[in-house]
mmCIF file of N, CA and C and ligand atoms in Angstrom:
data_model
loop_
_atom_site.group_PDB
_atom_site.id
_atom_site.type_symbol
_atom_site.label_atom_id
_atom_site.label_comp_id
_atom_site.label_asym_id
_atom_site.label_seq_id
_atom_site.Cartn_x
_atom_site.Cartn_y
_atom_site.Cartn_z
ATOM 1 N N MET A 1 116.385 -87.486 -220.140
ATOM 2 C CA MET A 1 116.708 -86.115 -219.693
ATOM 3 C C MET A 1 115.831 -85.122 -220.477
ATOM 4 N N THR A 2 115.153 -84.240 -219.762
ATOM 5 C CA THR A 2 114.291 -83.268 -220.464
ATOM 6 C C THR A 2 115.164 -82.330 -221.292
ATOM 7 N N ASP A 3 114.625 -81.919 -222.420
ATOM 8 C CA ASP A 3 115.317 -80.981 -223.297
ATOM 9 C C ASP A 3 116.516 -81.579 -224.030
ATOM 10 N N CYS A 4 116.656 -82.902 -224.015
ATOM 11 C CA CYS A 4 117.718 -83.529 -224.795
ATOM 12 C C CYS A 4 117.073 -84.109 -226.057
ATOM 13 N N ILE A 5 117.544 -83.642 -227.205
ATOM 14 C CA ILE A 5 116.931 -84.033 -228.479
ATOM 15 C C ILE A 5 117.044 -85.544 -228.710
ATOM 16 N N PHE A 6 118.163 -86.137 -228.301
ATOM 17 C CA PHE A 6 118.331 -87.572 -228.544
ATOM 18 C C PHE A 6 117.530 -88.416 -227.538
ATOM 19 N N CYS A 7 117.306 -87.907 -226.328
ATOM 20 C CA CYS A 7 116.386 -88.589 -225.407
ATOM 21 C C CYS A 7 114.983 -88.575 -226.007
ATOM 22 N N LYS A 8 114.635 -87.463 -226.641
ATOM 23 C CA LYS A 8 113.295 -87.370 -227.248
ATOM 24 C C LYS A 8 113.171 -88.357 -228.405
ATOM 25 N N ILE A 9 114.237 -88.509 -229.187
ATOM 26 C CA ILE A 9 114.220 -89.512 -230.268
ATOM 27 C C ILE A 9 114.117 -90.919 -229.663
ATOM 28 N N ALA A 10 114.909 -91.162 -228.604
ATOM 29 C CA ALA A 10 114.895 -92.486 -227.954
ATOM 30 C C ALA A 10 113.508 -92.813 -227.404
ATOM 31 N N ASN A 11 112.828 -91.811 -226.878
ATOM 32 C CA ASN A 11 111.485 -92.028 -226.309
ATOM 33 C C ASN A 11 110.374 -91.936 -227.353
ATOM 34 N N LYS A 12 110.793 -91.771 -228.626
ATOM 35 C CA LYS A 12 109.838 -91.661 -229.744
ATOM 36 C C LYS A 12 108.903 -90.460 -229.584
ATOM 37 N N GLU A 13 109.369 -89.440 -228.889
ATOM 38 C CA GLU A 13 108.585 -88.194 -228.775
ATOM 39 C C GLU A 13 108.741 -87.369 -230.043
ATOM 40 N N ILE A 14 109.904 -87.501 -230.697
ATOM 41 C CA ILE A 14 110.065 -86.894 -232.025
ATOM 42 C C ILE A 14 110.535 -87.981 -232.992
ATOM 43 N N PRO A 15 110.181 -87.824 -234.269
ATOM 44 C CA PRO A 15 110.475 -88.903 -235.215
ATOM 45 C C PRO A 15 111.945 -88.935 -235.632
ATOM 46 N N SER A 16 112.350 -90.080 -236.124
ATOM 47 C CA SER A 16 113.691 -90.198 -236.712
ATOM 48 C C SER A 16 113.604 -91.178 -237.872
ATOM 49 N N TYR A 17 114.618 -91.145 -238.721
ATOM 50 C CA TYR A 17 114.715 -92.125 -239.813
ATOM 51 C C TYR A 17 115.423 -93.349 -239.248
ATOM 52 N N LEU A 18 114.664 -94.112 -238.455
ATOM 53 C CA LEU A 18 115.214 -95.240 -237.705
ATOM 54 C C LEU A 18 115.744 -96.336 -238.638
ATOM 55 N N ILE A 19 116.961 -96.788 -238.372
ATOM 56 C CA ILE A 19 117.530 -97.891 -239.164
ATOM 57 C C ILE A 19 117.482 -99.186 -238.354
ATOM 58 N N LYS A 20 118.055 -99.167 -237.178
ATOM 59 C CA LYS A 20 118.104 -100.376 -236.333
ATOM 60 C C LYS A 20 117.764 -100.008 -234.889
ATOM 61 N N GLU A 21 117.191 -100.971 -234.186
ATOM 62 C CA GLU A 21 116.890 -100.758 -232.775
ATOM 63 C C GLU A 21 117.213 -102.036 -232.024
ATOM 64 N N SER A 22 117.884 -101.896 -230.876
ATOM 65 C CA SER A 22 118.101 -103.052 -230.003
ATOM 66 C C SER A 22 117.573 -102.674 -228.621
ATOM 67 N N GLU A 23 117.769 -103.533 -227.640
ATOM 68 C CA GLU A 23 117.181 -103.257 -226.323
ATOM 69 C C GLU A 23 117.580 -101.873 -225.789
ATOM 70 N N ASN A 24 118.853 -101.540 -225.935
ATOM 71 C CA ASN A 24 119.355 -100.311 -225.301
ATOM 72 C C ASN A 24 119.858 -99.247 -226.273
ATOM 73 N N PHE A 25 119.748 -99.499 -227.582
ATOM 74 C CA PHE A 25 120.323 -98.579 -228.565
ATOM 75 C C PHE A 25 119.400 -98.385 -229.752
ATOM 76 N N MET A 26 119.642 -97.335 -230.498
ATOM 77 C CA MET A 26 119.002 -97.199 -231.809
ATOM 78 C C MET A 26 119.932 -96.466 -232.759
ATOM 79 N N SER A 27 119.746 -96.726 -234.054
ATOM 80 C CA SER A 27 120.513 -96.002 -235.067
ATOM 81 C C SER A 27 119.532 -95.370 -236.035
ATOM 82 N N PHE A 28 119.907 -94.187 -236.527
ATOM 83 C CA PHE A 28 119.020 -93.441 -237.423
ATOM 84 C C PHE A 28 119.857 -92.496 -238.273
ATOM 85 N N LEU A 29 119.259 -92.024 -239.354
ATOM 86 C CA LEU A 29 119.971 -91.112 -240.242
ATOM 87 C C LEU A 29 120.191 -89.759 -239.575
ATOM 88 N N ASP A 30 121.390 -89.213 -239.770
ATOM 89 C CA ASP A 30 121.669 -87.846 -239.304
ATOM 90 C C ASP A 30 120.840 -86.879 -240.152
ATOM 91 N N ILE A 31 120.210 -85.929 -239.471
ATOM 92 C CA ILE A 31 119.308 -84.989 -240.135
ATOM 93 C C ILE A 31 120.060 -83.992 -241.030
ATOM 94 N N ASN A 32 121.363 -83.838 -240.761
ATOM 95 C CA ASN A 32 122.185 -82.918 -241.554
ATOM 96 C C ASN A 32 123.398 -83.685 -242.086
ATOM 97 N N PRO A 33 123.144 -84.596 -243.034
ATOM 98 C CA PRO A 33 124.185 -85.565 -243.413
ATOM 99 C C PRO A 33 125.393 -84.950 -244.118
ATOM 100 N N HIS A 34 126.582 -85.449 -243.719
ATOM 101 C CA HIS A 34 127.820 -85.045 -244.398
ATOM 102 C C HIS A 34 128.143 -85.966 -245.558
ATOM 103 N N ALA A 35 127.375 -87.007 -245.693
ATOM 104 C CA ALA A 35 127.522 -87.943 -246.812
ATOM 105 C C ALA A 35 126.214 -88.723 -246.912
ATOM 106 N N PRO A 36 125.920 -89.286 -248.050
ATOM 107 C CA PRO A 36 124.726 -90.142 -248.137
ATOM 108 C C PRO A 36 124.832 -91.271 -247.113
ATOM 109 N N GLY A 37 123.771 -91.468 -246.332
ATOM 110 C CA GLY A 37 123.764 -92.550 -245.348
ATOM 111 C C GLY A 37 124.417 -92.212 -244.012
ATOM 112 N N HIS A 38 124.882 -90.971 -243.860
ATOM 113 C CA HIS A 38 125.462 -90.548 -242.565
ATOM 114 C C HIS A 38 124.444 -90.843 -241.459
ATOM 115 N N SER A 39 124.869 -91.657 -240.492
ATOM 116 C CA SER A 39 123.950 -92.117 -239.459
ATOM 117 C C SER A 39 124.540 -91.949 -238.076
ATOM 118 N N LEU A 40 123.685 -92.044 -237.088
ATOM 119 C CA LEU A 40 124.108 -91.930 -235.696
ATOM 120 C C LEU A 40 123.608 -93.147 -234.925
ATOM 121 N N VAL A 41 124.397 -93.583 -233.951
ATOM 122 C CA VAL A 41 123.956 -94.634 -233.029
ATOM 123 C C VAL A 41 123.939 -94.020 -231.633
ATOM 124 N N ILE A 42 122.815 -94.167 -230.930
ATOM 125 C CA ILE A 42 122.712 -93.612 -229.572
ATOM 126 C C ILE A 42 122.250 -94.682 -228.577
ATOM 127 N N PRO A 43 122.699 -94.542 -227.327
ATOM 128 C CA PRO A 43 122.065 -95.339 -226.271
ATOM 129 C C PRO A 43 120.711 -94.715 -225.961
ATOM 130 N N LYS A 44 119.732 -95.537 -225.578
ATOM 131 C CA LYS A 44 118.399 -95.001 -225.261
ATOM 132 C C LYS A 44 118.414 -94.228 -223.942
ATOM 133 N N VAL A 45 119.285 -94.652 -223.039
ATOM 134 C CA VAL A 45 119.444 -93.939 -221.767
ATOM 135 C C VAL A 45 120.480 -92.831 -221.971
ATOM 136 N N HIS A 46 120.274 -91.728 -221.276
ATOM 137 C CA HIS A 46 121.156 -90.574 -221.442
ATOM 138 C C HIS A 46 122.510 -90.765 -220.759
ATOM 139 N N PHE A 47 123.574 -90.793 -221.576
ATOM 140 C CA PHE A 47 124.949 -90.626 -221.087
ATOM 141 C C PHE A 47 125.480 -89.417 -221.843
ATOM 142 N N SER A 48 126.123 -88.489 -221.152
ATOM 143 C CA SER A 48 126.585 -87.270 -221.843
ATOM 144 C C SER A 48 127.688 -87.573 -222.839
ATOM 145 N N ASN A 49 128.507 -88.545 -222.524
ATOM 146 C CA ASN A 49 129.674 -88.840 -223.372
ATOM 147 C C ASN A 49 130.163 -90.261 -223.102
ATOM 148 N N LEU A 50 131.196 -90.640 -223.829
ATOM 149 C CA LEU A 50 131.713 -92.018 -223.697
ATOM 150 C C LEU A 50 132.299 -92.266 -222.305
ATOM 151 N N LYS A 51 132.871 -91.219 -221.724
ATOM 152 C CA LYS A 51 133.467 -91.348 -220.395
ATOM 153 C C LYS A 51 132.426 -91.793 -219.353
ATOM 154 N N GLU A 52 131.183 -91.336 -219.530
ATOM 155 C CA GLU A 52 130.112 -91.682 -218.582
ATOM 156 C C GLU A 52 129.418 -92.998 -218.932
ATOM 157 N N PHE A 53 129.720 -93.523 -220.085
ATOM 158 C CA PHE A 53 129.008 -94.688 -220.620
ATOM 159 C C PHE A 53 129.243 -95.934 -219.762
ATOM 160 N N GLU A 54 128.219 -96.779 -219.711
ATOM 161 C CA GLU A 54 128.261 -97.992 -218.883
ATOM 162 C C GLU A 54 128.980 -99.125 -219.625
ATOM 163 N N ASP A 55 130.074 -99.622 -219.073
ATOM 164 C CA ASP A 55 130.894 -100.653 -219.725
ATOM 165 C C ASP A 55 130.092 -101.886 -220.158
ATOM 166 N N GLU A 56 129.108 -102.262 -219.336
ATOM 167 C CA GLU A 56 128.334 -103.495 -219.602
ATOM 168 C C GLU A 56 127.587 -103.431 -220.931
ATOM 169 N N LEU A 57 127.356 -102.227 -221.439
ATOM 170 C CA LEU A 57 126.594 -102.084 -222.694
ATOM 171 C C LEU A 57 127.494 -102.084 -223.935
ATOM 172 N N SER A 58 128.804 -102.207 -223.724
ATOM 173 C CA SER A 58 129.754 -102.013 -224.820
ATOM 174 C C SER A 58 129.533 -102.952 -226.004
ATOM 175 N N SER A 59 129.304 -104.230 -225.722
ATOM 176 C CA SER A 59 129.208 -105.161 -226.854
ATOM 177 C C SER A 59 127.923 -104.922 -227.650
ATOM 178 N N GLU A 60 126.842 -104.553 -226.956
ATOM 179 C CA GLU A 60 125.599 -104.238 -227.683
ATOM 180 C C GLU A 60 125.780 -102.971 -228.535
ATOM 181 N N PHE A 61 126.568 -102.041 -228.027
ATOM 182 C CA PHE A 61 126.866 -100.794 -228.748
ATOM 183 C C PHE A 61 127.612 -101.127 -230.057
ATOM 184 N N ILE A 62 128.668 -101.919 -229.936
ATOM 185 C CA ILE A 62 129.461 -102.289 -231.120
ATOM 186 C C ILE A 62 128.601 -103.078 -232.115
ATOM 187 N N LYS A 63 127.742 -103.938 -231.578
ATOM 188 C CA LYS A 63 126.920 -104.774 -232.471
ATOM 189 C C LYS A 63 125.977 -103.925 -233.321
ATOM 190 N N ILE A 64 125.319 -102.945 -232.719
ATOM 191 C CA ILE A 64 124.372 -102.142 -233.513
ATOM 192 C C ILE A 64 125.131 -101.225 -234.482
ATOM 193 N N ILE A 65 126.316 -100.786 -234.103
ATOM 194 C CA ILE A 65 127.142 -100.005 -235.040
ATOM 195 C C ILE A 65 127.434 -100.866 -236.279
ATOM 196 N N LYS A 66 127.885 -102.087 -236.006
ATOM 197 C CA LYS A 66 128.251 -103.001 -237.087
ATOM 198 C C LYS A 66 127.035 -103.362 -237.952
ATOM 199 N N ASP A 67 125.920 -103.679 -237.325
ATOM 200 C CA ASP A 67 124.714 -104.057 -238.083
ATOM 201 C C ASP A 67 124.202 -102.894 -238.935
ATOM 202 N N THR A 68 124.318 -101.688 -238.399
ATOM 203 C CA THR A 68 123.893 -100.506 -239.173
ATOM 204 C C THR A 68 124.813 -100.316 -240.373
ATOM 205 N N MET A 69 126.113 -100.492 -240.155
ATOM 206 C CA MET A 69 127.071 -100.386 -241.265
ATOM 207 C C MET A 69 126.757 -101.388 -242.365
ATOM 208 N N ILE A 70 126.398 -102.605 -241.962
ATOM 209 C CA ILE A 70 126.108 -103.648 -242.954
ATOM 210 C C ILE A 70 124.904 -103.251 -243.801
ATOM 211 N N ASP A 71 123.855 -102.719 -243.150
ATOM 212 C CA ASP A 71 122.667 -102.259 -243.894
ATOM 213 C C ASP A 71 123.046 -101.163 -244.897
ATOM 214 N N ILE A 72 123.827 -100.187 -244.408
ATOM 215 C CA ILE A 72 124.208 -99.053 -245.270
ATOM 216 C C ILE A 72 125.091 -99.532 -246.415
ATOM 217 N N SER A 73 126.010 -100.416 -246.054
ATOM 218 C CA SER A 73 126.925 -100.999 -247.039
ATOM 219 C C SER A 73 126.179 -101.588 -248.233
ATOM 220 N N LYS A 74 125.172 -102.407 -247.901
ATOM 221 C CA LYS A 74 124.399 -103.068 -248.961
ATOM 222 C C LYS A 74 123.575 -102.043 -249.735
ATOM 223 N N ALA A 75 122.943 -101.129 -249.020
ATOM 224 C CA ALA A 75 122.018 -100.188 -249.660
ATOM 225 C C ALA A 75 122.744 -99.184 -250.547
ATOM 226 N N LEU A 76 123.925 -98.751 -250.095
ATOM 227 C CA LEU A 76 124.606 -97.664 -250.815
ATOM 228 C C LEU A 76 125.880 -98.133 -251.504
ATOM 229 N N ASN A 77 126.119 -99.437 -251.406
ATOM 230 C CA ASN A 77 127.189 -100.023 -252.192
ATOM 231 C C ASN A 77 128.577 -99.472 -251.877
ATOM 232 N N THR A 78 128.924 -99.472 -250.601
ATOM 233 C CA THR A 78 130.289 -99.112 -250.219
ATOM 234 C C THR A 78 130.744 -99.955 -249.027
ATOM 235 N N ASP A 79 132.046 -100.221 -248.968
ATOM 236 C CA ASP A 79 132.615 -100.949 -247.829
ATOM 237 C C ASP A 79 133.488 -100.034 -246.970
ATOM 238 N N SER A 80 133.488 -98.747 -247.287
ATOM 239 C CA SER A 80 134.367 -97.815 -246.557
ATOM 240 C C SER A 80 133.554 -96.870 -245.680
ATOM 241 N N PHE A 81 134.069 -96.633 -244.486
ATOM 242 C CA PHE A 81 133.377 -95.774 -243.520
ATOM 243 C C PHE A 81 134.392 -94.990 -242.701
ATOM 244 N N THR A 82 134.030 -93.774 -242.332
ATOM 245 C CA THR A 82 134.739 -93.078 -241.260
ATOM 246 C C THR A 82 133.819 -93.138 -240.044
ATOM 247 N N LEU A 83 134.380 -93.610 -238.944
ATOM 248 C CA LEU A 83 133.586 -93.887 -237.741
ATOM 249 C C LEU A 83 134.126 -93.091 -236.573
ATOM 250 N N GLY A 84 133.226 -92.551 -235.752
ATOM 251 C CA GLY A 84 133.773 -91.891 -234.576
ATOM 252 C C GLY A 84 132.814 -91.067 -233.762
ATOM 253 N N ILE A 85 133.402 -90.544 -232.698
ATOM 254 C CA ILE A 85 132.656 -89.756 -231.712
ATOM 255 C C ILE A 85 133.337 -88.402 -231.566
ATOM 256 N N ASN A 86 132.553 -87.332 -231.609
ATOM 257 C CA ASN A 86 133.062 -86.030 -231.201
ATOM 258 C C ASN A 86 132.865 -85.953 -229.691
ATOM 259 N N GLU A 87 133.912 -86.272 -228.950
ATOM 260 C CA GLU A 87 133.817 -86.371 -227.479
ATOM 261 C C GLU A 87 134.263 -85.047 -226.854
ATOM 262 N N GLY A 88 133.286 -84.278 -226.359
ATOM 263 C CA GLY A 88 133.622 -83.011 -225.697
ATOM 264 C C GLY A 88 133.540 -81.821 -226.636
ATOM 265 N N LYS A 89 133.375 -80.649 -226.005
ATOM 266 C CA LYS A 89 133.148 -79.402 -226.747
ATOM 267 C C LYS A 89 134.273 -79.100 -227.740
ATOM 268 N N LEU A 90 135.530 -79.285 -227.294
ATOM 269 C CA LEU A 90 136.661 -78.931 -228.160
ATOM 270 C C LEU A 90 136.768 -79.851 -229.370
ATOM 271 N N ALA A 91 136.164 -81.017 -229.264
ATOM 272 C CA ALA A 91 136.159 -81.947 -230.396
ATOM 273 C C ALA A 91 134.956 -81.707 -231.300
ATOM 274 N N GLY A 92 134.094 -80.783 -230.903
ATOM 275 C CA GLY A 92 132.941 -80.457 -231.747
ATOM 276 C C GLY A 92 131.643 -81.109 -231.342
ATOM 277 N N GLN A 93 131.597 -81.653 -230.126
ATOM 278 C CA GLN A 93 130.331 -82.279 -229.680
ATOM 279 C C GLN A 93 129.278 -81.196 -229.448
ATOM 280 N N ALA A 94 128.212 -81.263 -230.229
ATOM 281 C CA ALA A 94 127.136 -80.273 -230.120
ATOM 282 C C ALA A 94 125.973 -80.827 -229.303
ATOM 283 N N VAL A 95 125.667 -82.102 -229.483
ATOM 284 C CA VAL A 95 124.567 -82.729 -228.731
ATOM 285 C C VAL A 95 125.170 -83.513 -227.566
ATOM 286 N N LEU A 96 124.797 -83.134 -226.355
ATOM 287 C CA LEU A 96 125.425 -83.716 -225.168
ATOM 288 C C LEU A 96 124.734 -85.003 -224.716
ATOM 289 N N HIS A 97 124.466 -85.858 -225.669
ATOM 290 C CA HIS A 97 123.961 -87.221 -225.421
ATOM 291 C C HIS A 97 124.854 -88.087 -226.311
ATOM 292 N N LEU A 98 125.555 -89.031 -225.704
ATOM 293 C CA LEU A 98 126.507 -89.858 -226.446
ATOM 294 C C LEU A 98 125.950 -90.318 -227.795
ATOM 295 N N HIS A 99 126.716 -90.121 -228.848
ATOM 296 C CA HIS A 99 126.304 -90.601 -230.174
ATOM 297 C C HIS A 99 127.532 -90.916 -231.008
ATOM 298 N N PHE A 100 127.397 -91.946 -231.798
ATOM 299 C CA PHE A 100 128.493 -92.460 -232.623
ATOM 300 C C PHE A 100 128.146 -92.197 -234.086
ATOM 301 N N HIS A 101 129.041 -91.514 -234.785
ATOM 302 C CA HIS A 101 128.804 -91.202 -236.197
ATOM 303 C C HIS A 101 129.267 -92.346 -237.101
ATOM 304 N N ILE A 102 128.410 -92.704 -238.039
ATOM 305 C CA ILE A 102 128.775 -93.651 -239.096
ATOM 306 C C ILE A 102 128.693 -92.864 -240.403
ATOM 307 N N ILE A 103 129.848 -92.619 -241.000
ATOM 308 C CA ILE A 103 129.869 -91.809 -242.228
ATOM 309 C C ILE A 103 130.381 -92.671 -243.389
ATOM 310 N N PRO A 104 129.490 -93.058 -244.283
ATOM 311 C CA PRO A 104 129.923 -93.868 -245.422
ATOM 312 C C PRO A 104 130.851 -93.056 -246.335
ATOM 313 N N ARG A 105 131.829 -93.735 -246.900
ATOM 314 C CA ARG A 105 132.793 -93.061 -247.767
ATOM 315 C C ARG A 105 132.662 -93.586 -249.194
ATOM 316 N N PHE A 106 132.874 -92.688 -250.135
ATOM 317 C CA PHE A 106 132.688 -93.009 -251.541
ATOM 318 C C PHE A 106 133.876 -92.496 -252.347
ATOM 319 N N PHE A 107 134.069 -93.108 -253.507
ATOM 320 C CA PHE A 107 135.142 -92.693 -254.396
ATOM 321 C C PHE A 107 135.027 -91.194 -254.663
ATOM 322 N N SER A 108 136.145 -90.489 -254.502
ATOM 323 C CA SER A 108 136.191 -89.072 -254.853
ATOM 324 C C SER A 108 135.225 -88.213 -254.028
ATOM 325 N N ASP A 109 135.010 -88.572 -252.754
ATOM 326 C CA ASP A 109 134.055 -87.774 -251.951
ATOM 327 C C ASP A 109 134.700 -86.555 -251.305
ATOM 328 N N LYS A 110 135.966 -86.326 -251.592
ATOM 329 C CA LYS A 110 136.725 -85.145 -251.128
ATOM 330 C C LYS A 110 136.969 -85.130 -249.616
ATOM 331 N N GLY A 111 136.623 -86.203 -248.920
ATOM 332 C CA GLY A 111 136.901 -86.282 -247.479
ATOM 333 C C GLY A 111 138.310 -86.794 -247.246
ATOM 334 N N GLY A 112 138.828 -86.552 -246.013
ATOM 335 C CA GLY A 112 140.140 -87.074 -245.644
ATOM 336 C C GLY A 112 139.988 -88.223 -244.671
ATOM 337 N N SER A 113 141.119 -88.666 -244.148
ATOM 338 C CA SER A 113 141.088 -89.703 -243.125
ATOM 339 C C SER A 113 141.020 -89.019 -241.759
ATOM 340 N N ILE A 114 140.941 -89.799 -240.706
ATOM 341 C CA ILE A 114 140.938 -89.246 -239.350
ATOM 342 C C ILE A 114 142.191 -88.402 -239.105
ATOM 343 N N HIS A 115 143.290 -88.736 -239.788
ATOM 344 C CA HIS A 115 144.526 -87.962 -239.613
ATOM 345 C C HIS A 115 144.371 -86.506 -240.008
ATOM 346 N N SER A 116 143.368 -86.212 -240.810
ATOM 347 C CA SER A 116 143.220 -84.826 -241.270
ATOM 348 C C SER A 116 142.291 -84.004 -240.367
ATOM 349 N N VAL A 117 141.738 -84.629 -239.337
ATOM 350 C CA VAL A 117 140.804 -83.909 -238.459
ATOM 351 C C VAL A 117 141.531 -82.844 -237.640
ATOM 352 N N VAL A 118 142.728 -83.164 -237.178
ATOM 353 C CA VAL A 118 143.487 -82.187 -236.379
ATOM 354 C C VAL A 118 144.971 -82.323 -236.675
ATOM 355 N N ILE A 119 145.630 -81.150 -236.792
ATOM 356 C CA ILE A 119 147.088 -81.165 -236.970
ATOM 357 C C ILE A 119 147.666 -80.283 -235.866
ATOM 358 N N ASN A 120 148.052 -80.946 -234.786
ATOM 359 C CA ASN A 120 148.518 -80.249 -233.580
ATOM 360 C C ASN A 120 149.713 -81.022 -233.054
ATOM 361 N N LYS A 121 150.817 -80.907 -233.807
ATOM 362 C CA LYS A 121 152.004 -81.708 -233.472
ATOM 363 C C LYS A 121 152.504 -81.342 -232.079
ATOM 364 N N PRO A 122 152.764 -82.337 -231.236
ATOM 365 C CA PRO A 122 153.175 -82.052 -229.850
ATOM 366 C C PRO A 122 154.557 -81.415 -229.755
ATOM 367 N N ASN A 123 154.742 -80.520 -228.753
ATOM 368 C CA ASN A 123 156.062 -79.942 -228.489
ATOM 369 C C ASN A 123 156.899 -80.876 -227.624
ATOM 370 N N GLU A 124 156.233 -81.639 -226.751
ATOM 371 C CA GLU A 124 156.952 -82.583 -225.896
ATOM 372 C C GLU A 124 157.278 -83.860 -226.681
ATOM 373 N N SER A 125 158.260 -84.603 -226.188
ATOM 374 C CA SER A 125 158.608 -85.858 -226.860
ATOM 375 C C SER A 125 157.522 -86.911 -226.591
ATOM 376 N N ILE A 126 157.485 -87.917 -227.413
ATOM 377 C CA ILE A 126 156.553 -89.029 -227.202
ATOM 378 C C ILE A 126 156.827 -89.686 -225.845
ATOM 379 N N GLU A 127 158.113 -89.799 -225.456
ATOM 380 C CA GLU A 127 158.457 -90.429 -224.167
ATOM 381 C C GLU A 127 157.853 -89.642 -223.000
ATOM 382 N N GLU A 128 157.950 -88.305 -223.056
ATOM 383 C CA GLU A 128 157.405 -87.477 -221.969
ATOM 384 C C GLU A 128 155.880 -87.648 -221.856
ATOM 385 N N ILE A 129 155.234 -87.630 -222.997
ATOM 386 C CA ILE A 129 153.773 -87.767 -222.999
ATOM 387 C C ILE A 129 153.372 -89.154 -222.523
ATOM 388 N N TYR A 130 154.103 -90.154 -222.975
ATOM 389 C CA TYR A 130 153.831 -91.537 -222.570
ATOM 390 C C TYR A 130 153.937 -91.686 -221.051
ATOM 391 N N LYS A 131 155.006 -91.087 -220.467
ATOM 392 C CA LYS A 131 155.228 -91.156 -219.025
ATOM 393 C C LYS A 131 154.038 -90.551 -218.264
ATOM 394 N N LYS A 132 153.553 -89.394 -218.731
ATOM 395 C CA LYS A 132 152.398 -88.747 -218.086
ATOM 396 C C LYS A 132 151.167 -89.651 -218.107
ATOM 397 N N ILE A 133 150.935 -90.249 -219.253
ATOM 398 C CA ILE A 133 149.757 -91.112 -219.394
ATOM 399 C C ILE A 133 149.882 -92.332 -218.487
ATOM 400 N N LYS A 134 151.062 -92.958 -218.503
ATOM 401 C CA LYS A 134 151.239 -94.181 -217.704
ATOM 402 C C LYS A 134 151.173 -93.889 -216.210
ATOM 403 N N ASN A 135 151.583 -92.662 -215.789
ATOM 404 C CA ASN A 135 151.477 -92.281 -214.380
ATOM 405 C C ASN A 135 150.030 -92.228 -213.907
ATOM 406 N N GLU A 136 149.119 -91.933 -214.830
ATOM 407 C CA GLU A 136 147.703 -91.828 -214.486
ATOM 408 C C GLU A 136 146.942 -93.139 -214.709
ATOM 409 N N SER A 137 147.597 -94.070 -215.386
ATOM 410 C CA SER A 137 146.934 -95.298 -215.812
ATOM 411 C C SER A 137 146.646 -96.214 -214.631
ATOM 412 N N GLN A 138 145.415 -96.756 -214.570
ATOM 413 C CA GLN A 138 144.999 -97.566 -213.413
ATOM 414 C C GLN A 138 145.521 -99.001 -213.490
ATOM 415 N N ASN A 139 145.691 -99.543 -214.714
ATOM 416 C CA ASN A 139 146.151 -100.923 -214.784
ATOM 417 C C ASN A 139 147.094 -101.153 -215.949
HETATM 418 P P1 AMP B 1 127.967 -83.716 -232.822
HETATM 419 O O1 AMP B 1 128.667 -82.516 -233.379
HETATM 420 O O2 AMP B 1 128.866 -84.915 -232.809
HETATM 421 O O3 AMP B 1 127.343 -83.433 -231.474
HETATM 422 O O4 AMP B 1 126.822 -84.062 -233.854
HETATM 423 C C1 AMP B 1 125.464 -83.981 -233.593
HETATM 424 C C2 AMP B 1 124.768 -84.512 -234.819
HETATM 425 O O5 AMP B 1 123.402 -84.676 -234.523
HETATM 426 C C3 AMP B 1 124.861 -83.563 -236.031
HETATM 427 O O6 AMP B 1 125.473 -84.260 -237.096
HETATM 428 C C4 AMP B 1 123.400 -83.232 -236.314
HETATM 429 O O7 AMP B 1 123.122 -83.109 -237.682
HETATM 430 C C5 AMP B 1 122.675 -84.413 -235.694
HETATM 431 N N1 AMP B 1 121.292 -84.148 -235.295
HETATM 432 C C6 AMP B 1 120.828 -83.129 -234.524
HETATM 433 N N2 AMP B 1 119.490 -83.236 -234.349
HETATM 434 C C7 AMP B 1 119.105 -84.362 -235.025
HETATM 435 C C8 AMP B 1 117.851 -85.021 -235.219
HETATM 436 N N3 AMP B 1 116.720 -84.546 -234.709
HETATM 437 N N4 AMP B 1 117.829 -86.153 -235.968
HETATM 438 C C9 AMP B 1 118.965 -86.643 -236.505
HETATM 439 N N5 AMP B 1 120.166 -86.070 -236.340
HETATM 440 C C10 AMP B 1 120.245 -84.942 -235.629
HETATM 441 ZN ZN1 ZN B 2 119.729 -87.438 -223.786
#
C-alpha cells in the first residue's frame, strides 16, 4: 500500500533494524522503544488490523513472534515480555498496518501488567455481556 510506513519497511524501501525474516513476516526494533529491545512483527502484505488478517498465516505469525522473543531473551537476558496489538484507533493504533509489539520486561522497569492498560469496569453484569457475545458468535 502506498504511503504505508510498514509496507515500505517490508519492501525494503526504507531501512529497519531487522531481527528476523520469514516468507511472509519480518521483525525489527521499534524506532521509539518503550524498553530495550522493544520490537515489532509485521506481515509483509498489508492488513490494516488483526480482523483483516489471513487465518492461514497464523502459525507463521506466532513462530516469528516466538523466534524473535528467543533472540531478545538471550541478548538482553530476560524471560519476561509484554506482548500485544493496539487494535483500532481507541486502543492507540497509530500505524494502520497490522503489527505485534514485543516489549521485553526487566526488574524494576516501572511498567504494569496488561491489567493496568485500561480500567473501565462494566456497568452491565457479566451474564448480560456474555449473552450479547454468544448471540453474535458463529460457532
Ligand atoms: P501503534 O501505536 O501500535 O500503531 O505503534 C506503532 C509503532 O510503530 C510505534 O511504537 C512506533 O514507534 C513504531 N514505528 C513507527 N515508525 C517506525 C519505523 N520506521 N521503524 C520502526 N518502528 C516504527
Ligand atoms: Zn502497509
